[in-house]
Amino acid sequence: NIIFPDRKLIMNSKILASACAAALLALPGMASATNGYFSHGYGIKSKGMGGVGIALPQDTLAAAINPAGMVQVGNRLDAGLDWFHPVRGSEIRGNAFPDADYDGNNKKDFFIPEFGYNRMLNEQMSLGIAAYGNGGMNSDYAVNSFDRFGGTGSSGVNLEQMFISPTFAMKLNQNHAVGVSLNLAYQRFSAKGMGPFDMTGPGQASAYPGSVTNNGTDAATGWGVRVGWSGQITPELTLGATYQSKTSMSKLDKYKGLFAEQGGMDIPENYGVGMAFKATPKLTVAADVVRINYADIKSVGNTISNMNVLGNPLGSDNGPGYGWDDMTVYKLGANYEVSKNLVVRAGYNHGQQPVPSSETFLNILSPGVVEDHVTLGATWTLSNKSEVSVSYMHAFKKTVQGSSTSIPANYGGGSASLYMYQDSLGIAYGMKM
């Protein structure tokens, strides 16, 4: 028999959703630029395994990876916090002005929260909610990275994305499950020190001068869906697949002169497949392949060459963006049960960074270019059957050397190069209910 959620469950879910939203919004400056501006994983357990999880749900943050997994994690509550430490900067060479190096680390410590709750309605169905942060188009240059072009004060951008995902999942039979999440998204953005792009006249940089930079923080809301499937093919092998639609966001009106489509900044669709294989009773190996379609979002994918095309200044319908390519990410992870109370994890994550050498100029402010990540993690089960999990991630330094013409001629020509490396350390508490 189908058991529908009672009024108490609905009220508890509403209270939890409100608490999740309040906690996320109370933590300004979130950043997570690992796979482009997506996180390398969601949930501390997943983050300790290179971000895998499409076929291996481990906690209620499964809703952010593959919602079908929620019916497999049972009744539980999870809460965690990840400390994220990126180091980024840029270099300009061959410009009309002398060569220069810029340090974009005036702010380099960020805290990313996560929450999840799941309730089994019966043996076949579950209803849950997950809340988590995303983002990573972030930099903070104490010395303006565009000072040679007339930029004053400090420079930088900050993009934050927060999701609350009510999730329903059900077992089709003993071996197969499906799920769907409604992704309710809230987005904040700010830019400063971009005066050289805030001008009008012949060859104008922006269609809306005054709406490019130094306008404080603007916000947008939107929604999309994520669907998923999980199937146990053999006692040892589980497969999974997931798809997230493009999340359509309202306009960032304060920055309609910066982003294409008068301040448009939708969140790209992404999809992936995964497998988990129980090699021994204590060892599980998992792998995911994920595709993120950055290039379909005009403000992210359009190239800077659009700036020089008549009728396509910044902010116009087809105005220039960051020039990012689509990204395919490969994730590999393993966990090993050392004892009944201790599980250890390790993983590797690789994705070809999305910034072409010809598109480095605007990306001085958003150098999300790391490619290779290694991760470690562990979970301790306490005497009351609750859990404490930790994860560590290091993303190795990646430098993107700009082409000799990556800086437009009207800004003096030359090349702009970017670099970034990162570390993160997370902790989470989980309990079965």
CSV table of C-alpha atoms in Angstrom, one decimal:
chain,number,residue,atom,x,y,z
A,1,ASN,CA,0.0,0.0,0.0
A,2,ILE,CA,1.2,3.5,-0.7
A,3,ILE,CA,1.7,5.5,2.4
A,4,PHE,CA,1.4,9.3,1.8
A,5,PRO,CA,3.4,11.7,4.0
A,6,ASP,CA,1.4,12.9,7.0
A,7,ARG,CA,1.0,16.5,8.1
A,8,LYS,CA,3.8,16.2,10.7
A,9,LEU,CA,6.3,15.0,8.0
A,10,ILE,CA,5.3,17.9,5.7
A,11,MET,CA,5.7,20.5,8.5
A,12,ASN,CA,9.1,19.0,9.5
A,13,SER,CA,10.2,19.1,5.8
A,14,LYS,CA,9.1,22.8,5.5
A,15,ILE,CA,10.9,23.7,8.7
A,16,LEU,CA,14.0,21.9,7.5
A,17,ALA,CA,13.9,23.6,4.1
A,18,SER,CA,13.6,27.0,5.7
A,19,ALA,CA,16.5,26.2,8.1
A,20,CYS,CA,18.6,25.0,5.1
A,21,ALA,CA,18.0,28.1,3.1
A,22,ALA,CA,18.7,30.4,6.1
A,23,ALA,CA,22.0,28.6,6.8
A,24,LEU,CA,23.2,28.7,3.2
A,25,LEU,CA,22.3,32.4,2.9
A,26,ALA,CA,24.1,33.2,6.1
A,27,LEU,CA,27.5,32.1,4.7
A,28,PRO,CA,28.6,34.7,2.2
A,29,GLY,CA,31.5,34.2,-0.2
A,30,MET,CA,31.0,30.5,-1.0
A,31,ALA,CA,33.1,29.2,-3.9
A,32,SER,CA,33.8,25.8,-5.4
A,33,ALA,CA,35.6,26.1,-8.7
A,34,THR,CA,36.8,22.5,-9.3
A,35,ASN,CA,35.0,21.2,-12.4
A,36,GLY,CA,34.7,24.6,-14.0
A,37,TYR,CA,32.5,26.2,-11.4
A,38,PHE,CA,30.7,23.0,-10.4
A,39,SER,CA,32.0,21.2,-7.3
A,40,HIS,CA,34.0,18.0,-7.8
A,41,GLY,CA,31.4,16.2,-5.6
A,42,TYR,CA,28.4,16.7,-3.4
A,43,GLY,CA,28.4,15.3,0.1
A,44,ILE,CA,31.5,14.8,2.2
A,45,LYS,CA,31.5,11.0,1.6
A,46,SER,CA,31.3,11.6,-2.2
A,47,LYS,CA,34.0,14.3,-2.0
A,48,GLY,CA,36.4,11.8,-0.4
A,49,MET,CA,35.9,9.5,-3.4
A,50,GLY,CA,36.7,11.9,-6.2
A,51,GLY,CA,33.1,13.0,-6.4
A,52,VAL,CA,31.6,9.6,-7.5
A,53,GLY,CA,28.0,8.8,-6.5
A,54,ILE,CA,25.8,8.2,-9.6
A,55,ALA,CA,25.7,4.5,-8.8
A,56,LEU,CA,26.8,4.7,-5.1
A,57,PRO,CA,24.5,6.7,-2.8
A,58,GLN,CA,26.0,7.1,0.6
A,59,ASP,CA,24.0,9.8,2.3
A,60,THR,CA,21.1,12.2,1.6
A,61,LEU,CA,23.3,14.5,-0.6
A,62,ALA,CA,22.6,11.7,-3.2
A,63,ALA,CA,19.8,14.0,-4.3
A,64,ALA,CA,22.4,16.4,-5.7
A,65,ILE,CA,24.0,13.6,-7.8
A,66,ASN,CA,21.3,11.0,-8.6
A,67,PRO,CA,17.9,11.3,-6.8
A,68,ALA,CA,17.2,7.6,-7.4
A,69,GLY,CA,19.7,6.9,-4.6
A,70,MET,CA,17.5,8.5,-1.9
A,71,VAL,CA,15.2,5.5,-1.7
A,72,GLN,CA,18.4,3.4,-0.9
A,73,VAL,CA,19.9,5.5,1.9
A,74,GLY,CA,16.8,5.1,4.1
A,75,ASN,CA,15.7,7.4,7.0
A,76,ARG,CA,18.6,9.7,7.8
A,77,LEU,CA,19.8,13.3,8.4
A,78,ASP,CA,23.1,14.7,7.3
A,79,ALA,CA,24.8,18.1,7.9
A,80,GLY,CA,28.3,19.1,6.8
A,81,LEU,CA,30.7,22.0,6.2
A,82,ASP,CA,33.6,22.2,3.7
A,83,TRP,CA,36.5,24.6,4.0
A,84,PHE,CA,37.6,25.6,0.5
A,85,HIS,CA,41.0,27.3,-0.2
A,86,PRO,CA,41.7,28.3,-3.8
A,87,VAL,CA,44.9,30.1,-4.9
A,88,ARG,CA,44.6,32.0,-8.2
A,89,GLY,CA,46.3,34.7,-10.2
A,90,SER,CA,47.1,36.0,-13.6
A,91,GLU,CA,49.9,37.4,-15.7
A,92,ILE,CA,50.0,39.9,-18.6
A,93,ARG,CA,52.7,39.7,-21.2
A,94,GLY,CA,53.4,41.6,-24.5
A,95,ASN,CA,50.9,44.4,-23.8
A,96,ALA,CA,51.5,48.0,-24.7
A,97,PHE,CA,52.3,48.5,-21.0
A,98,PRO,CA,55.1,46.7,-19.1
A,99,ASP,CA,54.6,43.0,-18.2
A,100,ALA,CA,52.8,42.4,-14.8
A,101,ASP,CA,51.7,39.7,-12.4
A,102,TYR,CA,48.6,39.9,-10.4
A,103,ASP,CA,47.6,38.1,-7.2
A,104,GLY,CA,43.8,37.3,-7.0
A,105,ASN,CA,43.8,36.0,-3.4
A,106,ASN,CA,42.7,38.9,-1.3
A,107,LYS,CA,40.0,36.5,-0.2
A,108,LYS,CA,40.9,32.9,-0.3
A,109,ASP,CA,39.0,31.0,2.5
A,110,PHE,CA,35.4,29.9,1.9
A,111,PHE,CA,32.9,27.7,3.7
A,112,ILE,CA,30.4,25.6,1.9
A,113,PRO,CA,27.5,24.0,3.9
A,114,GLU,CA,25.4,21.0,3.0
A,115,PHE,CA,22.3,19.5,4.5
A,116,GLY,CA,20.1,16.6,3.7
A,117,TYR,CA,17.0,14.8,5.1
A,118,ASN,CA,15.2,11.7,3.9
A,119,ARG,CA,12.2,9.8,5.1
A,120,MET,CA,10.9,6.4,3.8
A,121,LEU,CA,7.2,6.6,3.1
A,122,ASN,CA,7.1,2.8,2.8
A,123,GLU,CA,9.5,0.2,1.7
A,124,GLN,CA,9.3,1.4,-1.9
A,125,MET,CA,9.1,5.2,-1.7
A,126,SER,CA,11.0,8.0,-0.1
A,127,LEU,CA,10.6,11.8,0.3
A,128,GLY,CA,13.6,14.0,1.1
A,129,ILE,CA,15.3,17.3,0.7
A,130,ALA,CA,18.9,18.4,0.1
A,131,ALA,CA,20.5,21.8,0.3
A,132,TYR,CA,24.0,22.6,-1.0
A,133,GLY,CA,26.2,25.3,-2.5
A,134,ASN,CA,27.8,25.7,-5.8
A,135,GLY,CA,29.7,28.5,-7.6
A,136,GLY,CA,33.3,29.4,-8.1
A,137,MET,CA,33.6,32.3,-10.6
A,138,ASN,CA,35.5,34.1,-7.9
A,139,SER,CA,38.6,36.3,-7.6
A,140,ASP,CA,39.7,39.2,-5.4
A,141,TYR,CA,42.6,41.3,-6.7
A,142,ALA,CA,43.8,43.9,-4.1
A,143,VAL,CA,45.8,45.5,-7.0
A,144,ASN,CA,43.3,45.9,-9.9
A,145,SER,CA,44.0,43.3,-12.6
A,146,PHE,CA,42.9,45.9,-15.2
A,147,ASP,CA,44.9,48.9,-13.8
A,148,ARG,CA,46.8,49.4,-17.0
A,149,PHE,CA,43.5,49.9,-18.9
A,150,GLY,CA,42.2,52.4,-16.4
A,151,GLY,CA,40.8,50.1,-13.7
A,152,THR,CA,40.8,51.6,-10.2
A,153,GLY,CA,40.4,50.2,-6.7
A,154,SER,CA,40.4,46.4,-6.2
A,155,SER,CA,38.9,44.1,-8.9
A,156,GLY,CA,37.2,40.7,-8.8
A,157,VAL,CA,33.9,38.9,-9.2
A,158,ASN,CA,31.9,36.5,-6.9
A,159,LEU,CA,29.3,34.1,-8.1
A,160,GLU,CA,27.4,32.0,-5.6
A,161,GLN,CA,24.7,29.4,-6.3
A,162,MET,CA,22.6,27.7,-3.7
A,163,PHE,CA,20.1,24.8,-4.3
A,164,ILE,CA,17.3,23.4,-2.3
A,165,SER,CA,16.1,20.1,-3.8
A,166,PRO,CA,12.9,18.4,-2.7
A,167,THR,CA,13.3,14.8,-3.9
A,168,PHE,CA,10.9,11.9,-4.5
A,169,ALA,CA,12.3,8.4,-5.2
A,170,MET,CA,10.8,5.0,-5.6
A,171,LYS,CA,11.8,1.4,-6.3
A,172,LEU,CA,10.4,0.0,-9.5
A,173,ASN,CA,11.3,-3.5,-8.2
A,174,GLN,CA,13.9,-5.1,-6.0
A,175,ASN,CA,16.8,-4.1,-8.2
A,176,HIS,CA,15.8,-0.8,-9.9
A,177,ALA,CA,14.9,2.6,-8.6
A,178,VAL,CA,14.1,6.1,-10.1
A,179,GLY,CA,14.0,9.5,-8.6
A,180,VAL,CA,13.3,13.2,-9.4
A,181,SER,CA,14.5,16.4,-7.7
A,182,LEU,CA,13.1,19.9,-8.1
A,183,ASN,CA,16.1,22.2,-8.0
A,184,LEU,CA,15.1,25.5,-6.5
A,185,ALA,CA,18.1,27.8,-7.2
A,186,TYR,CA,19.2,31.1,-5.7
A,187,GLN,CA,22.1,32.9,-7.2
A,188,ARG,CA,24.2,36.0,-6.1
A,189,PHE,CA,26.7,37.9,-8.1
A,190,SER,CA,28.9,40.9,-7.7
A,191,ALA,CA,31.7,42.5,-9.7
A,192,LYS,CA,34.1,45.3,-9.0
A,193,GLY,CA,37.0,47.2,-10.7
A,194,MET,CA,35.8,46.5,-14.2
A,195,GLY,CA,35.7,50.2,-15.2
A,196,PRO,CA,37.5,49.7,-18.6
A,197,PHE,CA,34.5,47.6,-19.8
A,198,ASP,CA,32.0,50.2,-18.5
A,199,MET,CA,31.9,52.6,-21.4
A,200,THR,CA,29.9,53.6,-24.4
A,201,GLY,CA,30.5,55.4,-27.8
A,202,PRO,CA,32.1,54.0,-31.0
A,203,GLY,CA,33.3,50.5,-30.5
A,204,GLN,CA,31.5,50.5,-27.1
A,205,ALA,CA,32.3,47.7,-24.7
A,206,SER,CA,28.8,47.6,-23.0
A,207,ALA,CA,25.3,48.1,-24.2
A,208,TYR,CA,24.3,49.3,-20.7
A,209,PRO,CA,27.1,51.5,-19.2
A,210,GLY,CA,26.5,51.9,-15.5
A,211,SER,CA,25.4,48.2,-15.2
A,212,VAL,CA,28.8,46.6,-15.5
A,213,THR,CA,30.7,46.9,-12.3
A,214,ASN,CA,30.6,48.2,-8.7
A,215,ASN,CA,26.9,47.8,-8.2
A,216,GLY,CA,27.1,45.6,-5.1
A,217,THR,CA,25.4,42.2,-4.9
A,218,ASP,CA,22.5,41.2,-7.2
A,219,ALA,CA,20.4,38.1,-6.8
A,220,ALA,CA,18.4,35.8,-9.1
A,221,THR,CA,16.1,32.8,-8.7
A,222,GLY,CA,15.1,30.0,-10.9
A,223,TRP,CA,14.3,26.3,-11.1
A,224,GLY,CA,15.1,23.1,-13.0
A,225,VAL,CA,14.8,19.4,-12.4
A,226,ARG,CA,17.2,16.4,-12.0
A,227,VAL,CA,16.1,12.8,-12.8
A,228,GLY,CA,17.9,9.6,-12.2
A,229,TRP,CA,17.9,5.8,-12.4
A,230,SER,CA,19.8,3.2,-10.5
A,231,GLY,CA,19.9,-0.5,-11.2
A,232,GLN,CA,21.6,-3.5,-9.5
A,233,ILE,CA,22.7,-5.6,-12.5
A,234,THR,CA,24.4,-8.3,-10.5
A,235,PRO,CA,25.0,-8.8,-6.8
A,236,GLU,CA,28.4,-7.0,-7.3
A,237,LEU,CA,27.6,-4.5,-10.0
A,238,THR,CA,25.3,-1.4,-9.8
A,239,LEU,CA,24.8,1.1,-12.7
A,240,GLY,CA,23.3,4.6,-12.7
A,241,ALA,CA,22.4,7.5,-14.9
A,242,THR,CA,21.3,11.1,-14.2
A,243,TYR,CA,20.2,14.2,-16.1
A,244,GLN,CA,19.8,17.8,-14.8
A,245,SER,CA,18.0,20.2,-17.0
A,246,LYS,CA,19.2,23.8,-17.6
A,247,THR,CA,18.2,25.9,-14.6
A,248,SER,CA,16.5,29.0,-16.0
A,249,MET,CA,17.4,32.0,-13.8
A,250,SER,CA,15.9,35.5,-13.5
A,251,LYS,CA,18.1,38.4,-14.8
A,252,LEU,CA,20.9,40.0,-12.8
A,253,ASP,CA,19.6,43.5,-13.5
A,254,LYS,CA,22.4,45.3,-11.8
A,255,TYR,CA,24.8,43.7,-14.2
A,256,LYS,CA,22.8,43.7,-17.4
A,257,GLY,CA,25.7,45.6,-19.1
A,258,LEU,CA,28.1,42.7,-18.3
A,259,PHE,CA,26.3,39.5,-19.0
A,260,ALA,CA,24.8,38.5,-22.4
A,261,GLU,CA,21.0,38.7,-22.7
A,262,GLN,CA,20.8,41.7,-20.3
A,263,GLY,CA,22.1,40.0,-17.3
A,264,GLY,CA,21.3,36.4,-18.0
A,265,MET,CA,23.2,33.7,-16.1
A,266,ASP,CA,21.4,30.4,-16.4
A,267,ILE,CA,22.9,27.2,-14.9
A,268,PRO,CA,23.9,24.7,-17.5
A,269,GLU,CA,22.4,21.3,-18.1
A,270,ASN,CA,24.6,18.3,-17.1
A,271,TYR,CA,24.3,14.6,-17.2
A,272,GLY,CA,26.3,11.5,-16.5
A,273,VAL,CA,26.5,7.7,-16.0
A,274,GLY,CA,28.2,5.7,-13.3
A,275,MET,CA,29.0,2.3,-12.0
A,276,ALA,CA,29.9,0.8,-8.6
A,277,PHE,CA,31.5,-2.6,-8.3
A,278,LYS,CA,31.8,-4.6,-5.0
A,279,ALA,CA,35.2,-6.1,-5.7
A,280,THR,CA,35.3,-7.9,-2.3
A,281,PRO,CA,33.0,-7.8,0.7
A,282,LYS,CA,34.9,-4.9,2.1
A,283,LEU,CA,36.1,-3.0,-1.1
A,284,THR,CA,33.9,-1.1,-3.4
A,285,VAL,CA,35.2,0.7,-6.6
A,286,ALA,CA,33.1,3.3,-8.4
A,287,ALA,CA,33.4,5.5,-11.5
A,288,ASP,CA,31.4,8.3,-13.0
A,289,VAL,CA,31.5,10.2,-16.3
A,290,VAL,CA,29.8,13.6,-16.3
A,291,ARG,CA,29.2,16.2,-19.0
A,292,ILE,CA,28.6,19.9,-18.2
A,293,ASN,CA,27.3,22.0,-21.1
A,294,TYR,CA,28.8,25.4,-20.2
A,295,ALA,CA,28.9,26.6,-23.9
A,296,ASP,CA,25.1,26.5,-24.1
A,297,ILE,CA,24.9,29.4,-21.7
A,298,LYS,CA,25.6,32.6,-23.6
A,299,SER,CA,27.1,34.6,-20.7
A,300,VAL,CA,29.5,31.7,-20.1
A,301,GLY,CA,30.1,30.2,-23.5
A,302,ASN,CA,30.1,33.2,-25.9
A,303,THR,CA,33.6,34.3,-26.9
A,304,ILE,CA,35.3,37.6,-26.4
A,305,SER,CA,35.6,38.1,-30.1
A,306,ASN,CA,31.9,38.9,-30.0
A,307,MET,CA,32.9,42.2,-28.4
A,308,ASN,CA,34.4,43.4,-31.6
A,309,VAL,CA,31.4,42.5,-33.7
A,310,LEU,CA,29.0,45.4,-34.5
A,311,GLY,CA,25.9,45.1,-32.5
A,312,ASN,CA,27.2,42.7,-29.9
A,313,PRO,CA,28.7,44.7,-27.0
A,314,LEU,CA,28.6,43.3,-23.4
A,315,GLY,CA,25.1,42.8,-22.2
A,316,SER,CA,23.5,42.5,-25.7
A,317,ASP,CA,21.4,39.5,-26.7
A,318,ASN,CA,24.5,37.7,-28.2
A,319,GLY,CA,27.2,39.7,-26.3
A,320,PRO,CA,30.6,38.3,-25.3
A,321,GLY,CA,31.0,35.9,-22.4
A,322,TYR,CA,33.8,33.9,-20.8
A,323,GLY,CA,34.2,31.7,-23.8
A,324,TRP,CA,34.1,28.4,-21.8
A,325,ASP,CA,33.9,25.1,-23.6
A,326,ASP,CA,31.7,22.2,-22.5
A,327,MET,CA,33.5,19.9,-20.0
A,328,THR,CA,33.6,16.1,-19.6
A,329,VAL,CA,34.7,15.0,-16.1
A,330,TYR,CA,36.0,11.5,-15.2
A,331,LYS,CA,35.7,10.4,-11.5
A,332,LEU,CA,37.2,7.3,-9.9
A,333,GLY,CA,36.9,6.4,-6.2
A,334,ALA,CA,37.1,3.5,-3.8
A,335,ASN,CA,36.0,2.8,-0.2
A,336,TYR,CA,37.3,0.1,2.1
A,337,GLU,CA,35.7,-1.2,5.3
A,338,VAL,CA,38.6,-1.4,7.7
A,339,SER,CA,36.3,-2.4,10.5
A,340,LYS,CA,32.6,-2.2,11.4
A,341,ASN,CA,33.2,1.3,12.7
A,342,LEU,CA,35.7,2.7,10.1
A,343,VAL,CA,35.5,3.1,6.3
A,344,VAL,CA,38.3,4.8,4.4
A,345,ARG,CA,38.1,6.4,1.0
A,346,ALA,CA,40.3,7.7,-1.8
A,347,GLY,CA,39.6,9.1,-5.3
A,348,TYR,CA,40.7,10.9,-8.4
A,349,ASN,CA,38.9,13.5,-10.5
A,350,HIS,CA,39.9,14.8,-13.9
A,351,GLY,CA,38.3,17.2,-16.3
A,352,GLN,CA,39.8,19.2,-19.2
A,353,GLN,CA,39.5,22.8,-18.0
A,354,PRO,CA,37.0,24.9,-20.0
A,355,VAL,CA,39.0,28.1,-20.8
A,356,PRO,CA,40.6,28.2,-24.3
A,357,SER,CA,43.9,30.0,-24.7
A,358,SER,CA,42.1,32.7,-26.7
A,359,GLU,CA,39.6,33.5,-23.9
A,360,THR,CA,41.9,34.3,-21.0
A,361,PHE,CA,41.3,38.0,-20.8
A,362,LEU,CA,37.9,38.1,-19.1
A,363,ASN,CA,38.8,34.9,-17.3
A,364,ILE,CA,41.4,36.9,-15.3
A,365,LEU,CA,38.4,37.3,-13.0
A,366,SER,CA,37.2,33.7,-13.1
A,367,PRO,CA,40.2,31.4,-13.5
A,368,GLY,CA,38.4,28.1,-12.9
A,369,VAL,CA,41.1,26.1,-14.7
A,370,VAL,CA,42.2,23.2,-12.4
A,371,GLU,CA,42.0,19.7,-13.9
A,372,ASP,CA,43.4,17.0,-11.7
A,373,HIS,CA,42.2,16.3,-8.1
A,374,VAL,CA,43.1,13.7,-5.6
A,375,THR,CA,40.9,13.0,-2.6
A,376,LEU,CA,40.9,11.1,0.7
A,377,GLY,CA,38.1,10.5,3.2
A,378,ALA,CA,36.9,8.4,6.1
A,379,THR,CA,33.8,7.7,8.2
A,380,TRP,CA,33.7,6.7,11.8
A,381,THR,CA,30.5,5.1,13.2
A,382,LEU,CA,29.9,6.2,16.8
A,383,SER,CA,28.5,4.1,19.6
A,384,ASN,CA,25.0,5.6,19.1
A,385,LYS,CA,25.2,4.5,15.4
A,386,SER,CA,25.6,8.1,14.1
A,387,GLU,CA,28.5,8.9,11.8
A,388,VAL,CA,31.3,11.4,11.5
A,389,SER,CA,32.8,11.8,8.0
A,390,VAL,CA,35.8,13.8,6.8
A,391,SER,CA,37.2,14.5,3.3
A,392,TYR,CA,40.3,16.2,1.9
A,393,MET,CA,40.8,17.4,-1.7
A,394,HIS,CA,43.9,18.8,-3.5
A,395,ALA,CA,43.6,20.2,-7.0
A,396,PHE,CA,47.0,20.5,-8.6
A,397,LYS,CA,48.2,23.8,-10.1
A,398,LYS,CA,47.1,24.4,-13.7
A,399,THR,CA,48.3,27.3,-15.8
A,400,VAL,CA,46.6,28.4,-19.0
A,401,GLN,CA,48.9,30.4,-21.2
A,402,GLY,CA,46.9,32.9,-23.2
A,403,SER,CA,47.4,33.1,-26.9
A,404,SER,CA,49.5,36.1,-28.2
A,405,THR,CA,46.2,37.8,-29.2
A,406,SER,CA,44.1,36.9,-26.1
A,407,ILE,CA,44.0,40.6,-25.1
A,408,PRO,CA,42.0,42.5,-27.8
A,409,ALA,CA,43.9,45.1,-29.8
A,410,ASN,CA,41.8,48.0,-28.4
A,411,TYR,CA,43.2,47.1,-25.0
A,412,GLY,CA,46.8,47.1,-26.2
A,413,GLY,CA,47.1,43.4,-27.3
A,414,GLY,CA,49.3,40.8,-25.8
A,415,SER,CA,48.5,37.7,-23.8
A,416,ALA,CA,46.8,37.1,-20.4
A,417,SER,CA,47.7,33.8,-18.5
A,418,LEU,CA,45.8,32.3,-15.6
A,419,TYR,CA,46.7,29.8,-12.9
A,420,MET,CA,44.9,28.1,-10.0
A,421,TYR,CA,45.4,25.4,-7.4
A,422,GLN,CA,43.1,24.4,-4.5
A,423,ASP,CA,42.7,22.5,-1.2
A,424,SER,CA,39.5,21.7,0.7
A,425,LEU,CA,38.8,20.0,4.0
A,426,GLY,CA,35.3,18.9,5.0
A,427,ILE,CA,33.5,17.3,8.0
A,428,ALA,CA,29.9,16.0,8.2
A,429,TYR,CA,27.6,14.4,10.8
A,430,GLY,CA,25.0,11.9,9.8
A,431,MET,CA,22.5,9.8,11.6
A,432,LYS,CA,20.0,7.2,10.8
A,433,MET,CA,16.5,7.9,12.0
